[in-house]
Amino acid sequence: MAPTDQPNNFIQQIIDADMQSGRTSTLVTRFPPEPNGYLHIGHAKSICLNFGLAQQYNGHCHLRFDDTNPDKESDEFVQAIVEDVKWLGFDWHGDIRYASDYFPRLFQWACELIDQGKAYVCELDSDQMRAYRGTLTEPGENSPYRDRPSAESRELLEKMKAGDIAEGAMTLRAKIDMAAANINLRDPVIYRIKHSAHHRTGEQWHIYPSYDFAHGQEDAIEGVTHSICTLEFAANRPLYEWFVENLSVPSEPRQYEFGRLNLNYTITSKRKLKQLVDLGCVVGWDDPRMPTLSGLRRRGVSARAIRNFCASLAVAKTDGVVDMSQFEHFIRDDLNTNARRAMCVLKPVLVTFTNYDSEGERFNVPVHPQRQELGSRTLPFGRQVYIDANDFSEDTSLSRKKFKRLVIGDYVRLRGAYIIRAEQVVRDSNNNIQEIKASIVPNTVGADAPEGIKPRGVIHWVSAQDAVDCTVNLYDRLFKQAEPDAGDSNFLDHLNPESLQVIQGCKAEASLGSAVAGEHYQFEREGYFSRDYADSDKVVFNRTIGLRDNWKS
Ligand code: ATP
Ligand code: MG
């Protein structure tokens, strides 16, 4: 039963009622991706909903590939989707299922419909079919092939199946009602000829079922009780029900629709995401700027943050656009709690301590200030450290309030280490700062500042001798427009040219040399980062997100 501590959405209310009336004893849902691309954040909403309901009601959720269109589908996409669903933290009931496993059964049902006089082979081409279909305000007209004898349709269907008929020359159509108000019921096509090879069934089939002819029957075969899909399928529901009613299906699933997730500043359409990949606007489906699950993972977003975000979304009968900052809030919230702290200097400037010559001094600092159980890490210290160029100024008139960093002649604390004082700047022949000469204030590690010394602030640093050289990718939103694909606008025109900034020559604390991809870090004062997995010889970190929302107006 559903827990009572959260308000039920309309689907939970339907399930509750079905369980009370006895229509449903075990809830069975399914997530039915088409393997024609990688999963995106929109799919996560559907995954969390379908698998989440199954968990909540002690039921089952199936993973079923809707692989009915060989032209666009591939095994690469199947593998990526399987990996993403697992990564998101869900496990399906039984084996992975495929629409293609049901092709023989679906074909039998098509024959059954023909034999009942409820389907026929039609020879109208697609233009003619469109003309016969009518419009929203005018009824359609019957196809001249509508009343051909069943035996003839059966014979032609066999030929279509055997590959003897050219693509587009014939279709199999359900005989329903050319005057139906719902255009989906005007003798919809249920089988098309395609001579392309299928990634699982190879050359075995030359005809493929339509989505509508496949989906409900597959649900029925699997005993799916509640077939949950997005609103755009609402108009297909009468057809879904027509097949369930008119065929000898083993169970009677029902379809329910909810509002899809749309997120601003990005796009949630596999077709458009594929365009970004194919045109080289991004490095691949898993580019950290992509709203794909693999892109988000590579960027350093945790599965938990995505699940929490999805749990915050309304499951309603209307579509809406969710603000990207809502998603980002859940990303930050999760990383703030779970990311390990570390230091990395993005724009290094060398600091040499003139009054320090110890060797091998190390400081222990916590991995996470609020989570003792994560233990501590060791920071080697030395005569030279790097600090960030933005944390230093020669302008001694800067007020302490405005610039809480290092200024010539003044003090600052190095996080977890000494208080230091900047003494002098050494320049190279181009007049650039080459080095800052500074001094440490002895006995200030883990201790208050002595009388009369007031550090301006705390800055991050890395021991020069032990630093790990790394590259940092700073990512920002992929689009600069809130609704890049609204109306007639071409989403490709709205790409944010500053969505990636690569910074080379960064200096990370020693422990980051062994950082593994998938581990999350907060680089203190810089943001949240995760090691990239593309090139394991080099140390590359991807910025998941900054510490604060810079897009807020
Ligand atoms: P796309 O338009 O991106 O290709 P799709 O609906 O064609 O999406 P499918 O692979 O058919 O992609 O989708 C699998 C399931 O995920 C379907 O049940 C679909 O309703 C759901 N889904 C797809 N996009 C979203 C979204 N933005 N929000 C919620 N659910 C979605
Ligand atoms: Mg689809």
Coordinates of C-alpha atoms and ligand atoms in Angstrom, one line a residue:
M1 CA 0.0 0.0 0.0
A2 CA 1.1 3.5 -0.6
P3 CA 2.7 5.2 2.4
T4 CA 0.4 7.8 3.9
D5 CA 3.1 10.4 4.6
Q6 CA 3.0 11.9 1.1
P7 CA 0.0 13.2 -0.8
N8 CA -1.0 10.7 -3.5
N9 CA -0.8 11.8 -7.1
F10 CA -3.7 10.9 -9.4
I11 CA -2.0 7.7 -10.6
Q12 CA -1.6 6.5 -7.0
Q13 CA -5.2 7.3 -6.4
I14 CA -6.2 5.1 -9.4
I15 CA -4.0 2.3 -8.2
D16 CA -5.4 2.5 -4.6
A17 CA -8.9 2.3 -6.0
D18 CA -8.0 -0.6 -8.3
M19 CA -6.5 -2.5 -5.4
Q20 CA -9.5 -1.8 -3.2
S21 CA -12.0 -3.0 -5.9
G22 CA -9.8 -6.1 -6.6
R23 CA -9.1 -5.2 -10.2
T24 CA -5.4 -5.2 -9.4
S25 CA -3.7 -7.5 -6.9
T26 CA -0.1 -7.1 -8.0
L27 CA 0.8 -3.8 -9.6
V28 CA 2.8 -4.2 -12.8
T29 CA 4.3 -1.2 -14.6
R30 CA 6.9 -0.9 -17.3
F31 CA 9.4 1.5 -18.7
P32 CA 9.3 1.2 -22.5
P33 CA 12.2 3.2 -24.2
E34 CA 12.8 3.1 -27.9
P35 CA 16.5 2.3 -28.4
N36 CA 16.9 5.2 -30.9
G37 CA 19.0 7.4 -28.6
Y38 CA 20.3 7.8 -25.1
L39 CA 18.0 8.5 -22.1
H40 CA 17.6 12.1 -21.0
I41 CA 16.4 13.8 -17.8
G42 CA 12.8 13.6 -19.1
H43 CA 13.0 9.8 -19.2
A44 CA 14.3 9.9 -15.6
K45 CA 10.9 11.2 -14.5
S46 CA 9.2 8.3 -16.2
I47 CA 11.7 5.8 -14.8
C48 CA 11.4 7.1 -11.3
L49 CA 7.6 7.1 -11.6
N50 CA 7.3 3.6 -13.0
F51 CA 9.9 1.9 -10.9
G52 CA 9.0 4.0 -7.9
L53 CA 5.4 2.9 -8.0
A54 CA 6.4 -0.7 -8.3
Q55 CA 8.6 -0.4 -5.2
Q56 CA 6.0 1.5 -3.3
Y57 CA 3.2 -1.0 -4.0
N58 CA 5.4 -4.1 -3.8
G59 CA 4.8 -4.7 -7.5
H60 CA 7.0 -5.2 -10.5
C61 CA 8.4 -2.9 -13.1
H62 CA 9.6 -4.3 -16.5
L63 CA 12.2 -2.8 -18.7
R64 CA 11.0 -3.3 -22.3
F65 CA 12.6 -2.0 -25.4
D66 CA 10.1 -0.6 -27.9
D67 CA 12.3 -1.8 -30.8
T68 CA 9.7 -1.7 -33.7
N69 CA 11.6 0.6 -36.0
P70 CA 14.9 -0.9 -37.3
D71 CA 15.9 2.2 -39.2
K72 CA 16.7 4.2 -36.1
E73 CA 17.5 1.7 -33.5
S74 CA 20.7 0.0 -32.5
D75 CA 22.4 -2.2 -30.0
E76 CA 24.6 0.7 -28.8
F77 CA 21.5 2.5 -27.7
V78 CA 20.1 -0.6 -25.9
Q79 CA 23.4 -1.0 -24.0
A80 CA 23.5 2.6 -23.0
I81 CA 19.9 2.6 -21.8
V82 CA 20.4 -0.5 -19.7
E83 CA 23.4 1.1 -18.1
D84 CA 21.6 4.3 -17.4
V85 CA 18.6 2.6 -15.8
K86 CA 20.9 0.6 -13.5
W87 CA 23.0 3.7 -12.7
L88 CA 19.9 5.6 -11.7
G89 CA 19.4 2.9 -9.1
F90 CA 16.6 0.7 -10.5
D91 CA 16.3 -3.0 -11.2
W92 CA 13.7 -4.5 -13.5
H93 CA 11.6 -7.6 -12.8
G94 CA 12.8 -10.7 -14.8
D95 CA 14.7 -10.4 -18.0
I96 CA 15.0 -7.4 -20.2
R97 CA 12.1 -7.5 -22.6
Y98 CA 11.9 -6.5 -26.2
A99 CA 9.0 -5.7 -28.5
S100 CA 10.9 -7.8 -31.1
D101 CA 10.4 -10.9 -29.0
Y102 CA 6.7 -10.5 -29.5
F103 CA 6.8 -10.1 -33.3
P104 CA 5.5 -13.6 -34.0
R105 CA 2.6 -13.2 -31.5
L106 CA 1.8 -9.7 -32.9
F107 CA 1.7 -11.2 -36.4
Q108 CA -0.7 -13.8 -35.3
W109 CA -3.0 -11.1 -33.9
A110 CA -2.8 -9.2 -37.2
C111 CA -4.0 -12.4 -39.0
E112 CA -6.7 -12.8 -36.4
L113 CA -8.0 -9.3 -37.1
I114 CA -8.0 -9.9 -40.9
D115 CA -9.9 -13.1 -40.3
Q116 CA -12.5 -11.3 -38.3
G117 CA -12.9 -8.7 -41.1
K118 CA -11.2 -6.0 -38.9
A119 CA -8.1 -5.4 -40.9
Y120 CA -7.1 -5.3 -44.6
V121 CA -4.1 -4.8 -46.8
C122 CA -4.3 -1.3 -48.4
E123 CA -2.5 -0.2 -51.5
L124 CA -2.9 3.6 -51.1
D125 CA 0.5 5.3 -51.0
S126 CA 1.2 7.8 -48.2
D127 CA -0.1 10.9 -50.1
Q128 CA -3.3 9.1 -51.1
M129 CA -3.7 7.9 -47.5
R130 CA -3.4 11.4 -46.2
A131 CA -6.0 12.6 -48.7
Y132 CA -8.5 9.9 -47.7
R133 CA -7.9 10.5 -44.0
G134 CA -9.9 13.7 -43.8
T135 CA -9.2 16.5 -41.3
L136 CA -10.1 17.4 -37.8
T137 CA -13.3 18.9 -39.0
E138 CA -14.1 16.6 -42.0
P139 CA -14.6 12.8 -41.9
G140 CA -12.3 10.6 -44.0
E141 CA -13.2 8.4 -46.9
N142 CA -13.0 4.6 -47.1
S143 CA -10.0 3.2 -48.9
P144 CA -11.0 1.4 -52.1
Y145 CA -9.2 -1.7 -50.7
R146 CA -11.2 -1.7 -47.5
D147 CA -13.6 -4.4 -48.5
R148 CA -11.2 -6.8 -50.1
P149 CA -11.7 -10.4 -49.0
S150 CA -9.9 -11.5 -45.9
A151 CA -8.3 -14.4 -47.8
E152 CA -6.7 -11.9 -50.2
S153 CA -5.4 -9.7 -47.4
R154 CA -3.9 -12.7 -45.7
E155 CA -2.2 -13.7 -48.9
L156 CA -0.8 -10.2 -49.4
L157 CA 0.3 -9.9 -45.8
E158 CA 2.3 -13.1 -46.2
K159 CA 4.0 -11.7 -49.3
M160 CA 4.7 -8.4 -47.5
K161 CA 6.2 -10.4 -44.7
A162 CA 8.3 -12.5 -47.0
G163 CA 9.9 -9.4 -48.6
D164 CA 8.1 -9.7 -51.9
I165 CA 6.6 -6.3 -51.9
A166 CA 8.3 -2.9 -52.2
E167 CA 8.5 -0.5 -49.2
G168 CA 5.5 1.8 -49.2
A169 CA 3.5 -0.2 -51.8
M170 CA 1.2 -1.7 -49.2
T171 CA 0.2 -1.5 -45.5
L172 CA -2.0 -3.4 -43.2
R173 CA -4.7 -1.3 -41.7
A174 CA -7.2 -1.9 -39.0
K175 CA -10.8 -1.5 -40.2
I176 CA -12.3 0.8 -37.6
D177 CA -14.1 4.0 -38.7
M178 CA -13.1 6.5 -41.3
A179 CA -15.6 9.0 -39.8
A180 CA -14.3 8.7 -36.2
A181 CA -13.8 12.1 -34.5
N182 CA -10.5 10.8 -33.3
I183 CA -8.2 10.6 -36.3
N184 CA -6.2 7.7 -34.7
L185 CA -9.3 5.5 -35.3
R186 CA -9.6 6.2 -39.0
D187 CA -8.3 2.9 -40.1
P188 CA -4.8 3.2 -38.7
V189 CA -1.8 1.5 -40.3
I190 CA -0.7 -1.4 -38.1
Y191 CA 2.0 -3.0 -40.3
R192 CA 4.5 -1.3 -42.6
I193 CA 7.0 -2.8 -45.0
K194 CA 10.6 -2.2 -44.2
H195 CA 13.5 -4.0 -45.8
S196 CA 16.1 -2.8 -43.3
A197 CA 17.8 -5.3 -41.0
H198 CA 16.8 -5.2 -37.3
H199 CA 19.4 -5.1 -34.6
R200 CA 17.9 -8.2 -33.0
T201 CA 15.9 -10.1 -35.6
G202 CA 18.2 -9.4 -38.5
E203 CA 16.6 -10.1 -41.9
Q204 CA 13.8 -12.2 -40.5
W205 CA 11.0 -9.7 -40.9
H206 CA 10.1 -7.4 -43.7
I207 CA 7.1 -5.9 -41.9
Y208 CA 7.1 -4.1 -38.6
P209 CA 4.2 -3.3 -36.4
S210 CA 3.2 0.3 -35.6
Y211 CA 3.7 1.6 -32.1
D212 CA -0.1 1.5 -31.5
F213 CA -0.4 -2.1 -32.7
A214 CA 2.5 -3.2 -30.5
H215 CA 2.3 -1.3 -27.2
G216 CA -1.0 -2.4 -25.7
Q217 CA -0.6 -6.0 -26.7
E218 CA 2.9 -6.1 -25.3
D219 CA 1.5 -4.7 -22.0
A220 CA -1.2 -7.4 -22.1
I221 CA 1.3 -10.2 -22.7
E222 CA 3.4 -9.0 -19.8
G223 CA 0.4 -8.6 -17.5
V224 CA 1.1 -4.8 -17.1
T225 CA -1.7 -3.5 -15.0
H226 CA -1.1 0.3 -15.4
S227 CA 0.6 1.4 -18.6
I228 CA 1.8 4.9 -17.8
C229 CA 2.9 7.2 -20.5
T230 CA 3.1 10.9 -21.4
L231 CA 0.2 13.1 -22.4
E232 CA 0.9 13.1 -26.1
F233 CA -0.4 9.5 -26.1
A234 CA -3.9 10.5 -24.7
A235 CA -5.3 10.5 -28.2
N236 CA -3.9 7.0 -28.9
R237 CA -5.7 5.6 -25.9
P238 CA -9.0 4.7 -27.7
L239 CA -6.9 2.8 -30.2
Y240 CA -5.0 1.1 -27.4
E241 CA -8.3 0.0 -25.9
W242 CA -9.7 -1.1 -29.3
F243 CA -6.9 -3.6 -29.8
V244 CA -7.2 -4.9 -26.2
E245 CA -10.9 -5.4 -26.8
N246 CA -10.8 -6.9 -30.2
L247 CA -7.9 -9.3 -29.8
S248 CA -7.5 -12.5 -27.7
V249 CA -5.1 -10.8 -25.3
P250 CA -4.2 -12.5 -22.1
S251 CA -4.9 -9.5 -19.8
E252 CA -6.5 -6.1 -20.0
P253 CA -4.0 -3.3 -19.2
R254 CA -5.1 0.3 -19.0
Q255 CA -3.2 3.3 -20.1
Y256 CA -2.8 6.5 -18.1
E257 CA -1.1 9.7 -19.2
F258 CA 0.9 12.2 -17.1
G259 CA 2.6 15.5 -18.1
R260 CA 6.1 15.1 -19.5
L261 CA 9.1 16.8 -17.9
N262 CA 10.2 19.9 -19.9
L263 CA 13.2 21.7 -18.5
N264 CA 14.2 25.2 -19.5
Y265 CA 17.6 26.0 -20.9
T266 CA 17.8 22.5 -22.4
I267 CA 15.9 20.2 -24.7
T268 CA 14.4 16.8 -23.9
S269 CA 13.9 15.3 -27.3
K270 CA 16.1 12.4 -28.4
R271 CA 15.8 13.5 -32.0
K272 CA 17.2 17.0 -31.3
L273 CA 19.8 15.6 -29.0
K274 CA 20.9 13.3 -31.7
Q275 CA 21.3 16.3 -34.0
L276 CA 23.6 18.0 -31.5
V277 CA 25.7 14.8 -31.5
D278 CA 25.6 14.3 -35.3
L279 CA 26.5 17.9 -36.0
G280 CA 29.4 17.9 -33.6
C281 CA 27.9 20.6 -31.3
V282 CA 28.9 18.4 -28.4
V283 CA 31.5 15.6 -28.1
G284 CA 28.9 12.8 -27.9
W285 CA 25.8 11.7 -26.1
D286 CA 27.7 11.7 -22.9
D287 CA 29.1 15.2 -23.3
P288 CA 28.8 16.8 -19.8
R289 CA 26.6 19.6 -21.2
M290 CA 24.0 17.2 -22.5
P291 CA 20.8 16.6 -20.5
T292 CA 21.3 12.8 -21.1
L293 CA 21.7 10.6 -18.0
S294 CA 25.2 9.6 -19.3
G295 CA 26.1 13.3 -19.8
L296 CA 24.9 14.2 -16.3
R297 CA 26.8 11.3 -14.8
R298 CA 30.0 12.3 -16.6
R299 CA 29.4 15.9 -15.4
G300 CA 29.3 14.6 -11.8
V301 CA 25.6 14.8 -11.1
S302 CA 24.7 12.0 -8.7
A303 CA 21.9 9.5 -9.4
R304 CA 20.5 10.4 -6.0
A305 CA 20.2 14.1 -7.0
I306 CA 18.3 13.1 -10.1
R307 CA 16.0 10.8 -8.1
N308 CA 15.4 13.6 -5.5
F309 CA 14.6 16.1 -8.3
C310 CA 12.2 13.7 -9.9
A311 CA 10.4 13.0 -6.6
S312 CA 9.9 16.8 -6.3
L313 CA 8.0 17.0 -9.6
A314 CA 4.3 17.0 -9.9
V315 CA 2.8 14.0 -11.6
A316 CA -0.2 15.8 -13.2
K317 CA -2.4 15.7 -16.2
T318 CA -0.9 18.9 -17.6
D319 CA 2.4 19.7 -19.2
G320 CA 4.6 22.4 -17.8
V321 CA 8.2 23.7 -17.9
V322 CA 10.3 23.2 -14.9
D323 CA 13.0 25.8 -14.1
M324 CA 16.6 24.5 -14.5
S325 CA 17.4 26.1 -11.2
Q326 CA 15.0 23.7 -9.5
F327 CA 17.1 20.8 -10.8
E328 CA 20.3 22.6 -9.9
H329 CA 19.1 23.1 -6.4
F330 CA 18.8 19.3 -6.0
I331 CA 22.3 18.8 -7.5
R332 CA 23.9 21.3 -5.1
D333 CA 21.9 20.0 -2.2
D334 CA 23.1 16.5 -2.7
L335 CA 26.7 17.5 -3.4
N336 CA 26.9 19.8 -0.4
T337 CA 26.0 16.8 1.8
N338 CA 28.0 14.1 0.0
A339 CA 30.9 15.6 -1.9
R340 CA 34.4 15.2 -0.4
R341 CA 36.2 18.5 0.2
A342 CA 39.4 19.2 -1.7
M343 CA 41.5 22.1 -2.9
C344 CA 42.4 22.9 -6.4
V345 CA 43.9 26.2 -7.7
L346 CA 42.5 27.1 -11.1
K347 CA 44.7 30.1 -11.8
P348 CA 47.9 29.4 -9.9
V349 CA 50.4 32.0 -8.7
L350 CA 53.4 30.9 -6.7
V351 CA 53.9 32.0 -3.1
T352 CA 57.3 31.5 -1.5
F353 CA 57.7 31.7 2.3
T354 CA 60.9 33.5 3.2
N355 CA 60.8 32.5 6.8
Y356 CA 59.9 28.8 6.4
D357 CA 62.4 25.9 5.8
S358 CA 60.9 22.9 7.5
E359 CA 60.4 19.8 5.4
G360 CA 57.6 17.2 5.4
E361 CA 55.1 19.1 7.4
R362 CA 51.6 17.8 6.9
F363 CA 48.2 18.8 8.1
N364 CA 45.2 16.7 8.7
V365 CA 41.9 18.2 7.6
P366 CA 38.4 16.7 7.5
V367 CA 37.1 15.2 4.3
H368 CA 33.8 16.9 5.1
P369 CA 33.4 19.5 7.8
Q370 CA 30.0 18.1 8.9
R371 CA 30.6 14.5 8.4
Q372 CA 33.2 13.1 10.7
E373 CA 32.6 9.6 9.6
L374 CA 34.2 10.4 6.2
G375 CA 37.5 10.8 8.0
S376 CA 40.4 13.1 7.2
R377 CA 42.8 13.8 4.4
T378 CA 46.4 14.9 4.5
L379 CA 47.7 18.1 3.1
P380 CA 51.4 18.3 2.5
F381 CA 52.8 21.8 3.2
G382 CA 56.1 23.3 2.0
R383 CA 58.1 26.4 1.4
Q384 CA 56.2 27.1 -1.8
V385 CA 52.4 27.0 -2.4
Y386 CA 50.1 28.0 -5.1
I387 CA 47.2 30.3 -4.5
D388 CA 44.7 31.6 -7.0
A389 CA 45.6 34.8 -8.8
N390 CA 42.1 36.1 -8.1
D391 CA 42.9 35.8 -4.4
F392 CA 45.7 38.3 -4.5
S393 CA 45.9 42.0 -5.0
E394 CA 48.6 44.6 -4.8
D395 CA 46.0 47.3 -4.2
T396 CA 46.5 48.1 -0.5
S397 CA 43.6 50.5 -0.5
L398 CA 41.1 47.7 -1.0
S399 CA 38.8 47.6 2.1
R400 CA 38.9 44.5 4.3
K401 CA 35.2 44.1 3.9
K402 CA 35.3 44.1 0.1
F403 CA 38.4 42.0 -0.5
K404 CA 38.7 39.2 2.1
R405 CA 41.8 37.8 0.4
L406 CA 45.6 38.4 0.3
V407 CA 46.9 42.0 -0.1
I408 CA 50.5 43.1 0.0
G409 CA 51.4 43.9 3.6
D410 CA 48.3 42.1 5.0
Y411 CA 47.3 38.7 6.4
V412 CA 45.2 35.9 5.2
R413 CA 44.7 32.3 6.5
L414 CA 45.5 29.4 4.3
R415 CA 42.6 26.9 4.8
G416 CA 43.7 24.3 7.3
A417 CA 47.2 25.8 7.6
Y418 CA 49.1 28.9 8.6
I419 CA 48.2 32.5 8.6
I420 CA 50.5 34.2 6.1
R421 CA 51.5 37.8 5.2
A422 CA 52.3 39.0 1.7
E423 CA 55.5 40.9 1.5
Q424 CA 56.6 41.6 -2.0
V425 CA 55.9 40.8 -5.7
V426 CA 58.5 39.4 -8.1
R427 CA 57.8 40.1 -11.8
D428 CA 59.1 38.5 -15.0
S429 CA 60.4 40.5 -18.0
N430 CA 56.8 41.0 -19.2
N431 CA 55.9 42.6 -16.0
N432 CA 53.6 39.7 -15.0
I433 CA 53.6 38.5 -11.5
Q434 CA 56.0 35.6 -11.2
E435 CA 56.0 35.0 -7.6
I436 CA 54.7 36.5 -4.3
K437 CA 57.2 36.6 -1.4
A438 CA 55.4 36.0 1.8
S439 CA 56.0 34.9 5.4
I440 CA 54.1 32.5 7.6
V441 CA 53.0 33.5 11.1
P442 CA 54.4 30.6 13.3
N443 CA 52.2 28.5 15.6
T444 CA 49.0 29.5 13.8
V445 CA 47.9 26.1 12.4
G446 CA 44.7 25.1 14.1
A447 CA 45.2 28.1 16.5
D448 CA 43.7 31.5 16.7
A449 CA 45.5 34.5 15.3
P450 CA 47.9 36.1 17.8
E451 CA 47.1 39.5 19.3
G452 CA 47.3 42.3 16.7
I453 CA 47.0 40.1 13.6
K454 CA 43.7 40.0 11.8
P455 CA 43.6 37.8 8.7
R456 CA 41.3 39.3 6.0
G457 CA 39.8 35.9 5.2
V458 CA 40.6 32.2 4.4
I459 CA 41.8 31.2 1.0
H460 CA 42.5 27.8 -0.6
W461 CA 46.0 26.7 -1.6
V462 CA 48.0 23.8 -2.8
S463 CA 51.6 22.8 -1.9
A464 CA 53.7 23.5 -5.0
Q465 CA 56.0 20.5 -4.6
D466 CA 53.1 18.0 -4.2
A467 CA 50.6 19.6 -6.6
V468 CA 49.0 17.5 -9.2
D469 CA 48.8 19.2 -12.6
C470 CA 45.3 19.0 -14.0
T471 CA 42.9 20.4 -16.6
V472 CA 39.5 21.7 -15.5
N473 CA 36.5 21.9 -17.7
L474 CA 34.1 24.7 -16.6
Y475 CA 30.6 23.9 -18.0
D476 CA 27.7 26.2 -18.1
R477 CA 24.2 25.7 -19.5
L478 CA 24.1 24.5 -23.1
F479 CA 21.6 27.1 -24.3
K480 CA 21.4 30.7 -23.6
Q481 CA 17.7 30.9 -24.2
A482 CA 15.2 29.6 -21.7
E483 CA 13.1 27.8 -24.4
P484 CA 15.5 27.0 -27.1
D485 CA 13.0 25.0 -29.2
A486 CA 9.9 27.1 -28.6
G487 CA 7.7 27.9 -31.6
D488 CA 9.5 28.2 -34.9
S489 CA 12.8 28.9 -33.4
N490 CA 15.7 26.6 -34.3
F491 CA 17.3 25.4 -31.1
L492 CA 20.7 25.3 -32.8
D493 CA 20.7 29.1 -33.0
H494 CA 20.5 29.4 -29.2
L495 CA 23.6 27.3 -28.2
N496 CA 25.5 29.1 -25.4
P497 CA 29.0 29.8 -26.9
E498 CA 30.4 29.9 -23.4
S499 CA 29.0 26.5 -22.3
L500 CA 32.6 25.1 -22.0
Q501 CA 35.7 26.8 -20.9
V502 CA 38.8 24.6 -20.7
I503 CA 41.4 25.7 -18.1
Q504 CA 44.8 24.1 -18.4
G505 CA 47.6 24.1 -15.8
C506 CA 45.5 23.9 -12.7
K507 CA 47.1 22.7 -9.5
A508 CA 45.2 20.2 -7.4
E509 CA 46.0 18.9 -3.9
A510 CA 48.0 15.7 -3.9
S511 CA 45.1 13.4 -2.9
L512 CA 43.3 14.3 -6.1
G513 CA 45.9 12.5 -8.2
S514 CA 44.1 9.3 -7.3
A515 CA 40.6 10.6 -7.7
V516 CA 38.3 8.2 -9.5
A517 CA 35.6 9.1 -12.0
G518 CA 32.3 9.0 -10.3
E519 CA 33.6 10.4 -7.0
H520 CA 32.2 13.9 -6.2
Y521 CA 34.3 16.7 -4.9
Q522 CA 33.8 20.2 -3.6
F523 CA 36.8 22.2 -4.6
E524 CA 36.7 24.7 -1.8
R525 CA 35.5 28.1 -2.9
E526 CA 35.3 26.9 -6.5
G527 CA 32.4 24.6 -6.9
Y528 CA 31.6 20.9 -7.3
F529 CA 33.8 18.7 -9.6
S530 CA 34.2 15.2 -10.7
R531 CA 37.0 13.5 -12.6
D532 CA 36.4 12.9 -16.2
Y533 CA 36.7 9.3 -17.4
A534 CA 37.6 9.9 -21.0
D535 CA 41.4 9.9 -20.7
S536 CA 42.7 8.1 -17.7
D537 CA 46.3 9.2 -18.3
K538 CA 45.5 12.8 -17.8
V539 CA 43.9 14.3 -14.7
V540 CA 40.8 16.2 -15.9
F541 CA 38.0 17.5 -13.7
N542 CA 34.6 18.5 -14.9
R543 CA 32.8 21.2 -13.0
T544 CA 29.4 19.8 -12.1
I545 CA 28.0 23.1 -10.9
G546 CA 29.2 26.3 -9.1
L547 CA 28.6 26.8 -5.4
R548 CA 25.9 29.4 -6.0
D549 CA 23.3 30.0 -8.7
N550 CA 24.8 32.7 -11.0
W551 CA 21.8 32.7 -13.3
K552 CA 19.5 34.2 -10.8
S553 CA 18.4 37.7 -11.9
Ligands
ATP1 P1 11.8 11.6 -27.2 O1 10.8 12.5 -27.7 O2 12.9 12.2 -26.4 O3 12.3 10.7 -28.3 P2 10.2 9.4 -26.5 O4 8.9 9.5 -25.8 O5 10.0 9.2 -28.0 O6 11.1 10.7 -26.2 P3 10.7 6.8 -25.6 O7 12.0 6.1 -25.6 O8 9.6 6.3 -26.4 O9 11.1 8.3 -26.0 O10 10.2 7.1 -24.1 C1 10.2 6.0 -23.2 C2 9.2 6.5 -22.1 O11 9.7 7.7 -21.5 C3 7.9 6.8 -22.6 O12 6.9 6.2 -21.7 C4 7.8 8.3 -22.6 O13 6.4 8.7 -22.3 C5 8.7 8.7 -21.4 N1 9.2 10.0 -21.6 C6 9.9 10.4 -22.7 N2 10.2 11.7 -22.6 C7 9.7 12.1 -21.4 C8 9.7 13.4 -20.6 N3 10.2 14.5 -21.1 N4 9.1 13.4 -19.4 C9 8.5 12.3 -18.9 N5 8.5 11.1 -19.6 C10 9.1 11.0 -20.8
MG2 MG 8.8 7.4 -28.5

